[in-house]
C-alpha cells in the first residue's frame, strides 16, 4: 500500500483538527461534568456543534464512496485518520455524525435497506435528527458465538412477532434513540448460519421494555448508555425485515468490517492523546531533584508507547486499504488482527499515561480514565479478543496447509 494520505484526506484532516481545537477541546470537560450530573440528558451544546460541523462539510465522513450520492466520497483509508483525530476527545464523533452504533446502522440501511426503509430511518439518521441501537447480545447465552442468539422472530400474517431479551444494547438510553436493528432467529431449524435475520424495530413499539441501564466500570456513559431490553410480543410490519429471512449473518459481516476500522482508529486517537499528555506531564514535574522526563524508565515507557501506537496505526491503515481495494471478505484476517491488537495497545499506553500522572491520572481532570474504560470495553464488545484469535488462528493454520 501507499502510506501517503491523499490530498483530500490531508485537507480534511487539517479541517477536522482545526474544528476540534476551536469548538470541541474547549468544551471537553464541561461535557463530562454535564453528563455525569445529568444522566440521559443531551449536553445542551451538542446540537449547535453538530450544525457547525454540518455547515463546515464535516458530516457523515465515515460512509465510504461506494455509497454514491449518500457518501461524502472518502475511502476507508481516507476516513481512518479523521476517526483518529476525533478519538482524541471521547465524545466528539457524534458532532460529526460519525459515532457508533449509528455509523454501522446507517451503513446497514444504506447497503441493505429498501427505499422506504431508507426514507423513514436512514434519512433522519444521516441528518443527525435521531439515534439508533443494534440489539444482538443476550444475557442468557454466550453471545460471542452469534449462532447462540435465541430471540425469536416469527411471521404472523403481514407482521413479525419478536420475543427475547437483549443486553449491552448501546445507544438505547439516548433520548433521541428511535430505531433498533434487532437480530434473532426466523428459522431455528435451518442451517446454522441462515437461522438468523435482522429486523427494524421502532423504539416506541409496544412490548419494547427497557429494563435497566448498564454501567461500564461504574459509569453510565450517558447519554448514549447501554441497556438491557425485553422484547415482549413486539409486532412490526413484515416489511421491516432487512433483505430477507436468514440474511442476519451476511448483514452482520458487512456491518462490522468498517466499524472495526472506526473503533480502532478512534482508539489510536485516544492513545495519541495519552502520549501527548504523558510527555507534557513528565516535563512539568520534578522528583528527587530531577525532572520526571529525565528518568530512563520514563523515557522507555514513552518510547515503547510511540512504537506501540505507530505499529497499530500502520496495521489499521493496512486493513482499511485492503477493504477499499479487495472488499471485507479479503480483509477479514487484517480486521481480526486490528481488533486483537489495537484495544489492548490503547489500554497499555493509556495505563502508562495514568501512572505518569499519579493520582490525577485516575481522576476527572484528564480524559485518561475514560479512554481506559473505552479501550477495555472494546476488548469485549464486537467480539472478545479470544474469539478473534480463535478465528485468525484457524485461518492462519488453514493457509499454511494449502
Ligand atoms: C461497552 C459494550 C458495548 C456493547 N455494545 C453492544 C451493542 O451495541 N449491541 C450488542 O448486541 N452487543 C453489544 N455489546 C456486547 C458484546 O458484543 C458482547 O459482550 C460480546 O460479543 C461477548 O458476548 P458475551 O458478553 O455474551 O460473552 P461470552 O460469549 O459469554 O464470552 C465470555 C468470554 O468467554 C471467552 N470466550 C468466548 N469464546 C471463546 C473462544 N472461542 N476462545 C477462548 N475464549 C472464549 C472470552 O474470554 C469471552 O470474553 C457490548 C459490550 C460492551 C462491553
Short mmCIF file of C-alpha atoms and ligand atoms in Angstrom, two decimals:
data_model
loop_
_atom_site.label_atom_id
_atom_site.label_comp_id
_atom_site.label_asym_id
_atom_site.label_seq_id
_atom_site.Cartn_x
_atom_site.Cartn_y
_atom_site.Cartn_z
CA UNK A 1 0.00 0.00 0.00
CA UNK A 2 0.92 3.63 -0.41
CA UNK A 3 1.42 5.15 3.05
CA UNK A 4 0.92 8.72 1.86
CA UNK A 5 -2.55 10.14 2.54
CA UNK A 6 -4.40 11.64 -0.44
CA UNK A 7 -4.68 15.42 -0.75
CA UNK A 8 -8.42 15.15 0.01
CA UNK A 9 -7.73 13.29 3.25
CA UNK A 10 -4.94 15.68 4.27
CA UNK A 11 -7.15 18.70 3.65
CA UNK A 12 -9.96 17.16 5.74
CA UNK A 13 -7.52 16.19 8.50
CA UNK A 14 -6.46 19.84 8.77
CA UNK A 15 -10.11 20.96 8.89
CA UNK A 16 -11.23 18.36 11.46
CA UNK A 17 -8.19 19.23 13.61
CA UNK A 18 -8.93 22.97 13.40
CA UNK A 19 -12.62 22.37 14.18
CA UNK A 20 -11.74 20.32 17.23
CA UNK A 21 -9.28 22.91 18.51
CA UNK A 22 -11.78 25.72 18.08
CA UNK A 23 -15.03 24.07 19.16
CA UNK A 24 -14.51 20.76 20.92
CA UNK A 25 -11.40 20.80 23.11
CA UNK A 26 -12.60 23.94 24.95
CA UNK A 27 -15.83 22.11 25.95
CA UNK A 28 -14.32 18.69 26.68
CA UNK A 29 -14.59 18.79 30.48
CA UNK A 30 -17.79 20.80 30.53
CA UNK A 31 -19.39 17.91 28.61
CA UNK A 32 -18.10 15.37 31.15
CA UNK A 33 -19.36 17.48 34.04
CA UNK A 34 -22.81 17.86 32.49
CA UNK A 35 -23.32 14.22 31.50
CA UNK A 36 -22.03 12.97 34.86
CA UNK A 37 -24.54 15.14 36.71
CA UNK A 38 -27.48 14.84 34.28
CA UNK A 39 -27.89 11.21 33.27
CA UNK A 40 -29.75 10.60 30.00
CA UNK A 41 -29.86 14.28 29.12
CA UNK A 42 -28.15 15.57 25.99
CA UNK A 43 -25.37 18.13 26.54
CA UNK A 44 -27.00 21.45 25.57
CA UNK A 45 -24.20 22.50 23.19
CA UNK A 46 -24.35 19.34 21.08
CA UNK A 47 -26.94 20.47 18.53
CA UNK A 48 -25.08 23.76 17.99
CA UNK A 49 -21.82 21.87 17.45
CA UNK A 50 -23.50 19.43 15.05
CA UNK A 51 -24.85 22.30 12.99
CA UNK A 52 -21.40 23.91 12.85
CA UNK A 53 -19.84 20.62 11.67
CA UNK A 54 -22.59 20.06 9.11
CA UNK A 55 -22.24 23.62 7.75
CA UNK A 56 -18.48 23.09 7.55
CA UNK A 57 -18.99 19.94 5.43
CA UNK A 58 -17.52 17.74 8.19
CA UNK A 59 -20.52 15.43 8.28
CA UNK A 60 -21.10 11.68 7.70
CA UNK A 61 -17.47 11.38 6.64
CA UNK A 62 -17.46 7.68 7.59
CA UNK A 63 -19.73 6.44 4.79
CA UNK A 64 -17.45 5.07 2.06
CA UNK A 65 -17.50 6.31 -1.52
CA UNK A 66 -19.15 3.12 -2.82
CA UNK A 67 -22.47 4.51 -1.49
CA UNK A 68 -22.53 7.07 -4.28
CA UNK A 69 -24.75 10.06 -3.63
CA UNK A 70 -25.15 9.20 0.07
CA UNK A 71 -21.40 9.35 0.66
CA UNK A 72 -19.14 12.37 1.03
CA UNK A 73 -16.78 10.34 -1.16
CA UNK A 74 -13.99 9.10 1.10
CA UNK A 75 -12.43 5.65 1.10
CA UNK A 76 -11.98 3.82 4.42
CA UNK A 77 -8.28 4.67 4.18
CA UNK A 78 -9.05 8.35 3.72
CA UNK A 79 -11.52 8.40 6.61
CA UNK A 80 -9.32 6.41 9.05
CA UNK A 81 -7.04 9.33 10.12
CA UNK A 82 -10.13 11.52 10.61
CA UNK A 83 -11.54 8.96 13.06
CA UNK A 84 -8.20 9.07 14.91
CA UNK A 85 -8.40 12.84 15.22
CA UNK A 86 -11.94 12.54 16.61
CA UNK A 87 -10.82 9.82 19.03
CA UNK A 88 -8.75 12.37 20.96
CA UNK A 89 -11.97 13.55 22.63
CA UNK A 90 -14.13 10.60 23.56
CA UNK A 91 -17.49 12.24 22.80
CA UNK A 92 -16.56 14.15 19.65
CA UNK A 93 -17.59 11.69 16.89
CA UNK A 94 -21.29 12.43 17.41
CA UNK A 95 -20.64 16.07 16.49
CA UNK A 96 -19.60 14.89 13.00
CA UNK A 97 -22.42 12.27 12.88
CA UNK A 98 -19.70 9.62 12.89
CA UNK A 99 -20.41 7.79 16.16
CA UNK A 100 -21.13 4.15 16.88
CA UNK A 101 -23.50 2.40 16.78
CA UNK A 102 -25.22 4.78 14.35
CA UNK A 103 -22.44 4.53 11.76
CA UNK A 104 -22.81 0.74 11.49
CA UNK A 105 -26.59 1.01 11.44
CA UNK A 106 -26.51 3.68 8.73
CA UNK A 107 -24.20 1.51 6.68
CA UNK A 108 -26.59 -1.44 7.01
CA UNK A 109 -29.53 0.72 5.92
CA UNK A 110 -27.53 2.26 3.06
CA UNK A 111 -26.44 -1.15 1.83
CA UNK A 112 -29.46 -3.33 2.55
CA UNK A 113 -32.43 -1.03 3.22
CA UNK A 114 -35.35 -0.70 0.81
CA UNK A 115 -36.11 2.83 -0.49
CA UNK A 116 -38.99 3.03 2.03
CA UNK A 117 -36.75 1.92 4.95
CA UNK A 118 -34.11 4.39 3.85
CA UNK A 119 -36.58 7.26 3.64
CA UNK A 120 -38.03 6.50 7.07
CA UNK A 121 -34.84 5.72 9.02
CA UNK A 122 -31.64 6.33 7.06
CA UNK A 123 -32.52 9.90 6.14
CA UNK A 124 -33.11 11.15 9.71
CA UNK A 125 -30.05 9.22 10.89
CA UNK A 126 -27.89 10.80 8.23
CA UNK A 127 -29.37 14.22 9.04
CA UNK A 128 -28.42 13.66 12.70
CA UNK A 129 -32.04 14.05 13.82
CA UNK A 130 -32.32 10.65 15.51
CA UNK A 131 -30.02 8.00 17.04
CA UNK A 132 -30.19 4.20 16.88
CA UNK A 133 -29.12 0.94 18.52
CA UNK A 134 -28.07 -2.56 17.47
CA UNK A 135 -29.58 -5.38 19.57
CA UNK A 136 -27.77 -8.68 19.23
CA UNK A 137 -26.20 -9.76 22.55
CA UNK A 138 -28.38 -11.69 25.02
CA UNK A 139 -27.83 -12.24 28.75
CA UNK A 140 -28.79 -15.91 28.82
CA UNK A 141 -26.42 -17.18 26.10
CA UNK A 142 -22.72 -16.78 25.25
CA UNK A 143 -23.28 -14.21 22.52
CA UNK A 144 -19.71 -14.09 21.25
CA UNK A 145 -20.91 -17.10 19.27
CA UNK A 146 -23.78 -15.35 17.50
CA UNK A 147 -25.32 -18.66 16.43
CA UNK A 148 -26.42 -18.95 20.10
CA UNK A 149 -28.77 -15.96 19.83
CA UNK A 150 -32.28 -17.08 20.88
CA UNK A 151 -34.61 -14.15 20.23
CA UNK A 152 -37.44 -15.38 18.03
CA UNK A 153 -38.79 -13.53 15.00
CA UNK A 154 -41.96 -15.28 13.84
CA UNK A 155 -44.07 -14.39 10.80
CA UNK A 156 -47.74 -13.84 11.58
CA UNK A 157 -49.73 -12.66 8.55
CA UNK A 158 -48.23 -9.39 7.37
CA UNK A 159 -46.33 -8.87 10.64
CA UNK A 160 -43.40 -10.36 12.52
CA UNK A 161 -43.68 -11.07 16.25
CA UNK A 162 -40.47 -10.73 18.25
CA UNK A 163 -39.74 -12.23 21.67
CA UNK A 164 -36.43 -12.18 23.53
CA UNK A 165 -34.13 -10.38 25.91
CA UNK A 166 -31.12 -8.30 24.88
CA UNK A 167 -28.43 -6.52 26.81
CA UNK A 168 -25.45 -4.29 26.21
CA UNK A 169 -27.57 -2.55 23.61
CA UNK A 170 -25.54 0.63 23.17
CA UNK A 171 -27.40 3.84 22.49
CA UNK A 172 -30.80 2.67 23.75
CA UNK A 173 -30.79 5.16 26.63
CA UNK A 174 -30.22 8.19 24.40
CA UNK A 175 -33.39 10.33 24.34
CA UNK A 176 -33.15 10.54 20.52
CA UNK A 177 -32.75 6.77 20.04
CA UNK A 178 -35.69 5.95 17.77
CA UNK A 179 -34.81 2.81 15.82
CA UNK A 180 -33.27 -0.54 16.76
CA UNK A 181 -31.85 -3.18 14.44
CA UNK A 182 -32.68 -6.46 16.18
CA UNK A 183 -31.05 -9.80 15.40
CA UNK A 184 -32.95 -13.02 16.07
CA UNK A 185 -33.94 -16.38 14.66
CA UNK A 186 -36.58 -16.67 11.96
CA UNK A 187 -35.85 -20.38 11.41
CA UNK A 188 -34.18 -22.28 14.29
CA UNK A 189 -34.24 -25.46 12.16
CA UNK A 190 -32.29 -24.02 9.22
CA UNK A 191 -28.56 -24.50 8.64
CA UNK A 192 -26.62 -22.65 11.43
CA UNK A 193 -25.66 -19.53 9.52
CA UNK A 194 -29.05 -18.89 7.93
CA UNK A 195 -31.22 -19.20 11.03
CA UNK A 196 -30.83 -15.50 11.88
CA UNK A 197 -32.42 -12.38 10.47
CA UNK A 198 -32.29 -8.66 11.21
CA UNK A 199 -35.40 -6.58 11.61
CA UNK A 200 -36.14 -2.90 12.21
CA UNK A 201 -37.96 -2.19 15.45
CA UNK A 202 -39.02 1.39 16.25
CA UNK A 203 -38.10 2.15 19.87
CA UNK A 204 -41.66 3.14 20.78
CA UNK A 205 -43.25 -0.15 19.62
CA UNK A 206 -45.50 -1.77 22.21
CA UNK A 207 -43.69 -4.60 24.01
CA UNK A 208 -40.24 -2.98 23.85
CA UNK A 209 -39.35 -2.60 27.53
CA UNK A 210 -36.09 -1.03 28.66
CA UNK A 211 -35.36 -2.97 31.86
CA UNK A 212 -32.34 -1.01 33.13
CA UNK A 213 -29.26 0.90 32.05
CA UNK A 214 -25.94 -0.93 32.48
CA UNK A 215 -22.81 0.67 33.92
CA UNK A 216 -19.36 0.20 32.42
CA UNK A 217 -16.81 0.24 35.24
CA UNK A 218 -19.33 2.15 37.31
CA UNK A 219 -20.14 4.80 34.69
CA UNK A 220 -23.35 5.15 32.68
CA UNK A 221 -21.67 6.53 29.55
CA UNK A 222 -24.62 8.89 29.39
CA UNK A 223 -26.47 9.97 27.32
CA UNK A 224 -25.99 7.03 24.90
CA UNK A 225 -25.66 4.35 27.57
CA UNK A 226 -26.07 0.62 27.28
CA UNK A 227 -29.28 -1.13 28.29
CA UNK A 228 -30.97 -4.39 28.98
CA UNK A 229 -34.11 -4.61 26.84
CA UNK A 230 -37.02 -7.01 26.87
CA UNK A 231 -38.89 -7.69 23.64
CA UNK A 232 -42.28 -8.99 24.64
CA UNK A 233 -44.60 -9.93 21.76
CA UNK A 234 -43.30 -6.98 19.75
CA UNK A 235 -45.18 -6.70 16.46
CA UNK A 236 -43.76 -4.89 13.44
CA UNK A 237 -44.80 -4.90 9.76
CA UNK A 238 -43.25 -7.72 7.71
CA UNK A 239 -41.65 -5.02 5.54
CA UNK A 240 -39.35 -4.17 8.45
CA UNK A 241 -37.25 -7.27 7.81
CA UNK A 242 -33.86 -6.44 6.30
CA UNK A 243 -33.12 -8.21 2.98
CA UNK A 244 -34.93 -11.47 3.74
CA UNK A 245 -35.19 -14.30 6.25
CA UNK A 246 -31.84 -15.93 7.01
CA UNK A 247 -29.70 -12.92 6.00
CA UNK A 248 -28.68 -11.87 9.52
CA UNK A 249 -25.14 -13.21 9.38
CA UNK A 250 -24.43 -11.90 5.91
CA UNK A 251 -25.56 -8.42 7.02
CA UNK A 252 -23.50 -8.62 10.24
CA UNK A 253 -20.34 -9.37 8.25
CA UNK A 254 -20.81 -6.21 6.20
CA UNK A 255 -21.59 -4.11 9.27
CA UNK A 256 -18.59 -5.00 11.34
CA UNK A 257 -15.62 -4.57 8.96
CA UNK A 258 -15.59 -0.76 8.54
CA UNK A 259 -16.99 -0.39 12.09
CA UNK A 260 -13.89 -2.07 13.47
CA UNK A 261 -11.64 0.27 11.48
CA UNK A 262 -13.54 3.20 13.03
CA UNK A 263 -13.29 1.84 16.59
CA UNK A 264 -9.60 1.07 16.16
CA UNK A 265 -8.72 4.44 14.67
CA UNK A 266 -10.65 6.25 17.42
CA UNK A 267 -8.68 4.19 19.95
CA UNK A 268 -5.44 5.12 18.19
CA UNK A 269 -6.50 8.76 18.54
CA UNK A 270 -7.08 8.19 22.25
CA UNK A 271 -3.59 6.65 22.52
CA UNK A 272 -2.11 9.61 20.57
CA UNK A 273 -3.69 11.95 23.11
CA UNK A 274 -2.44 9.83 26.04
CA UNK A 275 1.10 10.03 24.62
CA UNK A 276 0.81 13.80 24.27
CA UNK A 277 -0.47 14.13 27.84
CA UNK A 278 2.22 11.88 29.31
CA UNK A 279 5.02 13.80 27.55
CA UNK A 280 3.69 17.13 28.83
CA UNK A 281 3.18 15.82 32.34
CA UNK A 282 6.67 14.38 32.81
CA UNK A 283 8.21 17.61 31.51
CA UNK A 284 6.46 19.71 34.16
CA UNK A 285 7.12 17.70 37.35
CA UNK A 286 10.27 17.15 39.41
CA UNK A 287 11.06 14.40 41.92
CA UNK A 288 14.25 13.76 43.88
CA UNK A 289 15.88 16.78 42.28
CA UNK A 290 15.29 15.60 38.74
CA UNK A 291 12.65 16.35 36.09
CA UNK A 292 10.49 13.21 35.71
CA UNK A 293 11.19 13.32 31.95
CA UNK A 294 14.88 12.71 32.70
CA UNK A 295 14.37 9.25 34.20
CA UNK A 296 15.37 6.44 31.89
CA UNK A 297 12.41 4.28 32.96
CA UNK A 298 10.01 7.07 31.95
CA UNK A 299 11.70 7.59 28.58
CA UNK A 300 11.48 3.86 27.91
CA UNK A 301 7.75 3.86 28.63
CA UNK A 302 7.29 6.83 26.29
CA UNK A 303 9.42 5.24 23.57
CA UNK A 304 7.53 1.94 23.85
CA UNK A 305 4.22 3.81 23.66
CA UNK A 306 5.26 5.58 20.48
CA UNK A 307 6.32 2.28 18.89
CA UNK A 308 3.09 0.57 20.00
CA UNK A 309 0.91 3.33 18.57
CA UNK A 310 2.70 3.51 15.22
CA UNK A 311 2.63 -0.29 14.77
CA UNK A 312 -1.10 -0.32 15.48
CA UNK A 313 -1.76 2.65 13.19
CA UNK A 314 0.04 1.06 10.24
CA UNK A 315 -1.75 -2.24 10.75
CA UNK A 316 -5.13 -0.48 10.87
CA UNK A 317 -4.38 1.56 7.76
CA UNK A 318 -3.38 -1.66 6.00
CA UNK A 319 -6.74 -3.19 6.96
CA UNK A 320 -8.61 -0.09 5.71
CA UNK A 321 -6.66 -0.17 2.45
CA UNK A 322 -7.42 -3.87 1.96
CA UNK A 323 -11.16 -3.32 2.50
CA UNK A 324 -11.08 -0.50 -0.05
CA UNK A 325 -9.24 -2.48 -2.68
CA UNK A 326 -10.43 -6.05 -2.19
CA UNK A 327 -13.60 -5.95 -0.04
CA UNK A 328 -14.39 -7.01 3.51
CA UNK A 329 -14.08 -10.74 2.88
CA UNK A 330 -10.49 -10.47 1.67
CA UNK A 331 -9.62 -8.12 4.55
CA UNK A 332 -11.06 -10.31 7.31
CA UNK A 333 -7.71 -11.50 8.70
CA UNK A 334 -6.34 -7.95 8.90
CA UNK A 335 -9.58 -6.77 10.51
CA UNK A 336 -9.26 -9.56 13.12
CA UNK A 337 -5.63 -8.52 13.71
CA UNK A 338 -6.52 -4.90 14.45
CA UNK A 339 -9.38 -5.94 16.74
CA UNK A 340 -6.88 -8.08 18.68
CA UNK A 341 -4.05 -5.55 18.71
CA UNK A 342 -5.49 -2.04 19.00
CA UNK A 343 -7.76 -2.07 22.09
CA UNK A 344 -5.02 -3.81 24.13
CA UNK A 345 -2.43 -1.37 22.81
CA UNK A 346 -4.59 1.60 23.86
CA UNK A 347 -5.17 0.05 27.32
CA UNK A 348 -1.40 -0.32 27.72
CA UNK A 349 -0.48 3.17 26.51
CA UNK A 350 -3.27 4.86 28.48
CA UNK A 351 -2.29 2.91 31.58
CA UNK A 352 1.28 4.22 31.28
CA UNK A 353 -0.08 7.76 30.95
CA UNK A 354 -2.28 7.24 34.02
CA UNK A 355 0.74 6.04 36.01
CA UNK A 356 2.79 9.07 34.98
CA UNK A 357 0.00 11.39 36.12
CA UNK A 358 -0.05 9.88 39.60
CA UNK A 359 -3.35 10.49 41.43
CA UNK A 360 -4.51 12.88 38.75
CA UNK A 361 -4.48 10.03 36.23
CA UNK A 362 -7.39 8.18 37.83
CA UNK A 363 -9.49 11.29 38.46
CA UNK A 364 -11.71 13.52 36.32
CA UNK A 365 -9.15 16.19 35.38
CA UNK A 366 -7.79 14.26 32.41
CA UNK A 367 -9.64 12.16 29.78
CA UNK A 368 -7.40 9.17 30.63
CA UNK A 369 -9.72 7.13 32.83
CA UNK A 370 -12.49 7.44 30.20
CA UNK A 371 -10.08 6.31 27.47
CA UNK A 372 -9.05 3.30 29.53
CA UNK A 373 -12.66 2.26 30.17
CA UNK A 374 -13.47 2.64 26.47
CA UNK A 375 -10.46 0.62 25.31
CA UNK A 376 -11.00 -2.08 27.93
CA UNK A 377 -14.65 -2.49 26.97
CA UNK A 378 -13.78 -2.76 23.26
CA UNK A 379 -11.64 -5.80 24.12
CA UNK A 380 -15.06 -7.44 24.72
CA UNK A 381 -17.52 -5.51 22.54
CA UNK A 382 -17.84 -6.51 18.84
CA UNK A 383 -16.40 -9.90 19.78
CA UNK A 384 -13.91 -10.63 22.59
CA UNK A 385 -10.17 -10.83 21.85
CA UNK A 386 -10.16 -14.62 22.19
CA UNK A 387 -12.82 -15.09 19.52
CA UNK A 388 -10.85 -13.06 17.00
CA UNK A 389 -7.69 -15.01 17.90
CA UNK A 390 -9.58 -18.29 17.60
CA UNK A 391 -10.73 -17.37 14.09
CA UNK A 392 -7.46 -15.79 12.98
CA UNK A 393 -5.52 -18.81 14.29
CA UNK A 394 -7.86 -21.15 12.40
CA UNK A 395 -7.48 -19.16 9.16
CA UNK A 396 -3.71 -18.95 9.55
CA UNK A 397 -3.33 -22.71 10.07
CA UNK A 398 -5.55 -23.32 7.02
CA UNK A 399 -3.43 -21.00 4.88
CA UNK A 400 -0.26 -22.85 5.89
CA UNK A 401 -1.75 -26.21 4.97
CA UNK A 402 -2.70 -25.14 1.45
C1 LIG B 1 -19.41 -1.45 26.31
C2 LIG B 1 -20.06 -2.53 25.50
C3 LIG B 1 -20.88 -2.18 24.44
C4 LIG B 1 -21.54 -3.17 23.72
N1 LIG B 1 -22.42 -2.80 22.72
C5 LIG B 1 -23.18 -3.74 22.13
C6 LIG B 1 -24.23 -3.38 21.22
O1 LIG B 1 -24.44 -2.19 20.92
N2 LIG B 1 -25.03 -4.36 20.72
C7 LIG B 1 -24.84 -5.67 21.03
O2 LIG B 1 -25.60 -6.51 20.54
N3 LIG B 1 -23.85 -6.05 21.89
C8 LIG B 1 -23.02 -5.13 22.44
N4 LIG B 1 -22.06 -5.48 23.35
C9 LIG B 1 -21.93 -6.88 23.70
C10 LIG B 1 -20.69 -7.55 23.19
O3 LIG B 1 -20.64 -7.60 21.79
C11 LIG B 1 -20.63 -8.94 23.86
O4 LIG B 1 -20.45 -8.73 25.25
C12 LIG B 1 -19.53 -9.80 23.30
O5 LIG B 1 -19.79 -10.19 21.98
C13 LIG B 1 -19.32 -11.06 24.16
O6 LIG B 1 -20.51 -11.76 24.34
P1 LIG B 1 -20.92 -12.19 25.84
O7 LIG B 1 -20.91 -10.97 26.69
O8 LIG B 1 -22.15 -12.98 25.76
O9 LIG B 1 -19.71 -13.07 26.36
P2 LIG B 1 -19.48 -14.70 26.17
O10 LIG B 1 -19.90 -15.04 24.79
O11 LIG B 1 -20.21 -15.31 27.31
O12 LIG B 1 -17.96 -14.78 26.31
C14 LIG B 1 -17.31 -14.55 27.57
C15 LIG B 1 -15.86 -14.87 27.46
O13 LIG B 1 -15.65 -16.25 27.09
C16 LIG B 1 -14.38 -16.37 26.46
N5 LIG B 1 -14.53 -16.98 25.14
C17 LIG B 1 -15.61 -16.97 24.32
N6 LIG B 1 -15.32 -17.62 23.17
C18 LIG B 1 -14.04 -18.03 23.25
C19 LIG B 1 -13.15 -18.71 22.38
N7 LIG B 1 -13.54 -19.10 21.15
N8 LIG B 1 -11.89 -18.98 22.82
C20 LIG B 1 -11.49 -18.60 24.06
N9 LIG B 1 -12.28 -17.91 24.90
C21 LIG B 1 -13.53 -17.63 24.52
C22 LIG B 1 -13.83 -14.93 26.30
O14 LIG B 1 -12.96 -14.64 27.38
C23 LIG B 1 -15.09 -14.11 26.41
O15 LIG B 1 -14.87 -12.76 26.78
C24 LIG B 1 -21.35 -4.54 24.04
C25 LIG B 1 -20.50 -4.87 25.10
C26 LIG B 1 -19.86 -3.90 25.82
C27 LIG B 1 -18.98 -4.29 26.97
#
